[in-house]
Amino acid sequence: MPNYREKVYIGLAATTFKQRYANHKKSLNTLKYKNATELSKEVWDLKDKQYTPSITWKILRTCGEFNRTSMKCNLCLAEKLEIAMYANDNILNKRSELVSKCRHVNKHKLFQKDSKD
């Protein structure tokens, strides 16, 4: 594709790489999930322009997710650090991701059920 620069997308996975890859495949091949990630938006934009993108995958680091003792999510912190430290301007991630709330904390909270007793 003329004038197209390689793009980089930094993502996290609380699941295995295999599971995360399967979710990405779904968003890259199923139209109703085309807006699921910034990566899928870019791929669908290229497909609309009749180009077939080539994607390579790389694991930057591995770490645990939310820790109840420290009340920190190393996974989210690592992703934010990788995005913030990325030096080039060809990144698909949005800067707003740096201030987003951890999505893993909710499964560690106790929820009060409303009982009708």
C-alpha positions as a Python dict, from the first residue, in 0.01 Angstrom:
ca = {
    (1, 'M'): (0, 0, 0),
    (2, 'P'): (155, 331, -99),
    (3, 'N'): (235, 577, 181),
    (4, 'Y'): (131, 335, 455),
    (5, 'R'): (357, 315, 757),
    (6, 'E'): (372, 12, 977),
    (7, 'K'): (157, 58, 1287),
    (8, 'V'): (203, -72, 1639),
    (9, 'Y'): (-70, -174, 1882),
    (10, 'I'): (8, -250, 2246),
    (11, 'G'): (-251, -463, 2421),
    (12, 'L'): (-285, -661, 2738),
    (13, 'A'): (-429, -1001, 2813),
    (14, 'A'): (-542, -1137, 3147),
    (15, 'T'): (-610, -1460, 2959),
    (16, 'T'): (-361, -1679, 2775),
    (17, 'F'): (-212, -1554, 2449),
    (18, 'K'): (-408, -1824, 2267),
    (19, 'Q'): (-739, -1693, 2407),
    (20, 'R'): (-649, -1330, 2336),
    (21, 'Y'): (-540, -1417, 1984),
    (22, 'A'): (-874, -1593, 1925),
    (23, 'N'): (-1058, -1278, 2038),
    (24, 'H'): (-849, -1065, 1804),
    (25, 'K'): (-917, -1306, 1517),
    (26, 'K'): (-1289, -1268, 1584),
    (27, 'S'): (-1268, -888, 1574),
    (28, 'L'): (-1050, -896, 1261),
    (29, 'N'): (-1280, -1132, 1069),
    (30, 'T'): (-1632, -1059, 1196),
    (31, 'L'): (-1783, -729, 1087),
    (32, 'K'): (-1995, -676, 1399),
    (33, 'Y'): (-1676, -671, 1614),
    (34, 'K'): (-1480, -434, 1390),
    (35, 'N'): (-1478, -158, 1655),
    (36, 'A'): (-1371, -386, 1942),
    (37, 'T'): (-1009, -262, 1950),
    (38, 'E'): (-797, 3, 1784),
    (39, 'L'): (-622, -280, 1601),
    (40, 'S'): (-947, -412, 1455),
    (41, 'K'): (-1052, -59, 1351),
    (42, 'E'): (-724, -18, 1160),
    (43, 'V'): (-748, -360, 996),
    (44, 'W'): (-1109, -303, 885),
    (45, 'D'): (-1013, 41, 750),
    (46, 'L'): (-742, -124, 538),
    (47, 'K'): (-982, -398, 427),
    (48, 'D'): (-1231, -129, 318),
    (49, 'K'): (-953, 15, 101),
    (50, 'Q'): (-899, -329, -56),
    (51, 'Y'): (-570, -401, 122),
    (52, 'T'): (-477, -715, 308),
    (53, 'P'): (-284, -623, 622),
    (54, 'S'): (-4, -835, 760),
    (55, 'I'): (4, -870, 1139),
    (56, 'T'): (291, -993, 1350),
    (57, 'W'): (254, -1065, 1722),
    (58, 'K'): (509, -1020, 1996),
    (59, 'I'): (482, -1067, 2373),
    (60, 'L'): (653, -767, 2532),
    (61, 'R'): (632, -891, 2890),
    (62, 'T'): (435, -1111, 3122),
    (63, 'C'): (305, -1010, 3463),
    (64, 'G'): (17, -1072, 3699),
    (65, 'E'): (-308, -882, 3699),
    (66, 'F'): (-484, -712, 3991),
    (67, 'N'): (-343, -793, 4335),
    (68, 'R'): (-579, -754, 4631),
    (69, 'T'): (-292, -702, 4877),
    (70, 'S'): (-121, -417, 4693),
    (71, 'M'): (-446, -293, 4531),
    (72, 'K'): (-253, -255, 4203),
    (73, 'C'): (-285, -420, 3867),
    (74, 'N'): (59, -496, 3729),
    (75, 'L'): (-92, -592, 3395),
    (76, 'C'): (-262, -255, 3343),
    (77, 'L'): (39, -67, 3478),
    (78, 'A'): (271, -254, 3241),
    (79, 'E'): (48, -176, 2942),
    (80, 'K'): (36, 194, 3035),
    (81, 'L'): (412, 203, 3078),
    (82, 'E'): (471, 39, 2738),
    (83, 'I'): (235, 287, 2569),
    (84, 'A'): (388, 588, 2747),
    (85, 'M'): (744, 483, 2668),
    (86, 'Y'): (680, 404, 2301),
    (87, 'A'): (891, 661, 2118),
    (88, 'N'): (745, 665, 1766),
    (89, 'D'): (424, 821, 1638),
    (90, 'N'): (295, 508, 1460),
    (91, 'I'): (111, 369, 1761),
    (92, 'L'): (-259, 285, 1733),
    (93, 'N'): (-325, 314, 2108),
    (94, 'K'): (-489, 630, 2233),
    (95, 'R'): (-328, 840, 2506),
    (96, 'S'): (-658, 822, 2696),
    (97, 'E'): (-567, 459, 2775),
    (98, 'L'): (-304, 594, 3013),
    (99, 'V'): (-572, 726, 3250),
    (100, 'S'): (-827, 450, 3210),
    (101, 'K'): (-945, 248, 3510),
    (102, 'C'): (-826, -109, 3562),
    (103, 'R'): (-1081, -349, 3418),
    (104, 'H'): (-958, -641, 3629),
    (105, 'V'): (-1043, -500, 3972),
    (106, 'N'): (-1417, -571, 3946),
    (107, 'K'): (-1382, -947, 3966),
    (108, 'H'): (-1207, -903, 4302),
    (109, 'K'): (-1480, -692, 4461),
    (110, 'L'): (-1750, -831, 4682),
    (111, 'F'): (-2092, -745, 4548),
    (112, 'Q'): (-2388, -711, 4779),
    (113, 'K'): (-2692, -898, 4655),
    (114, 'D'): (-3028, -738, 4700),
    (115, 'S'): (-3236, -1000, 4876),
    (116, 'K'): (-3614, -991, 4902),
    (117, 'D'): (-3620, -1188, 5231),
}
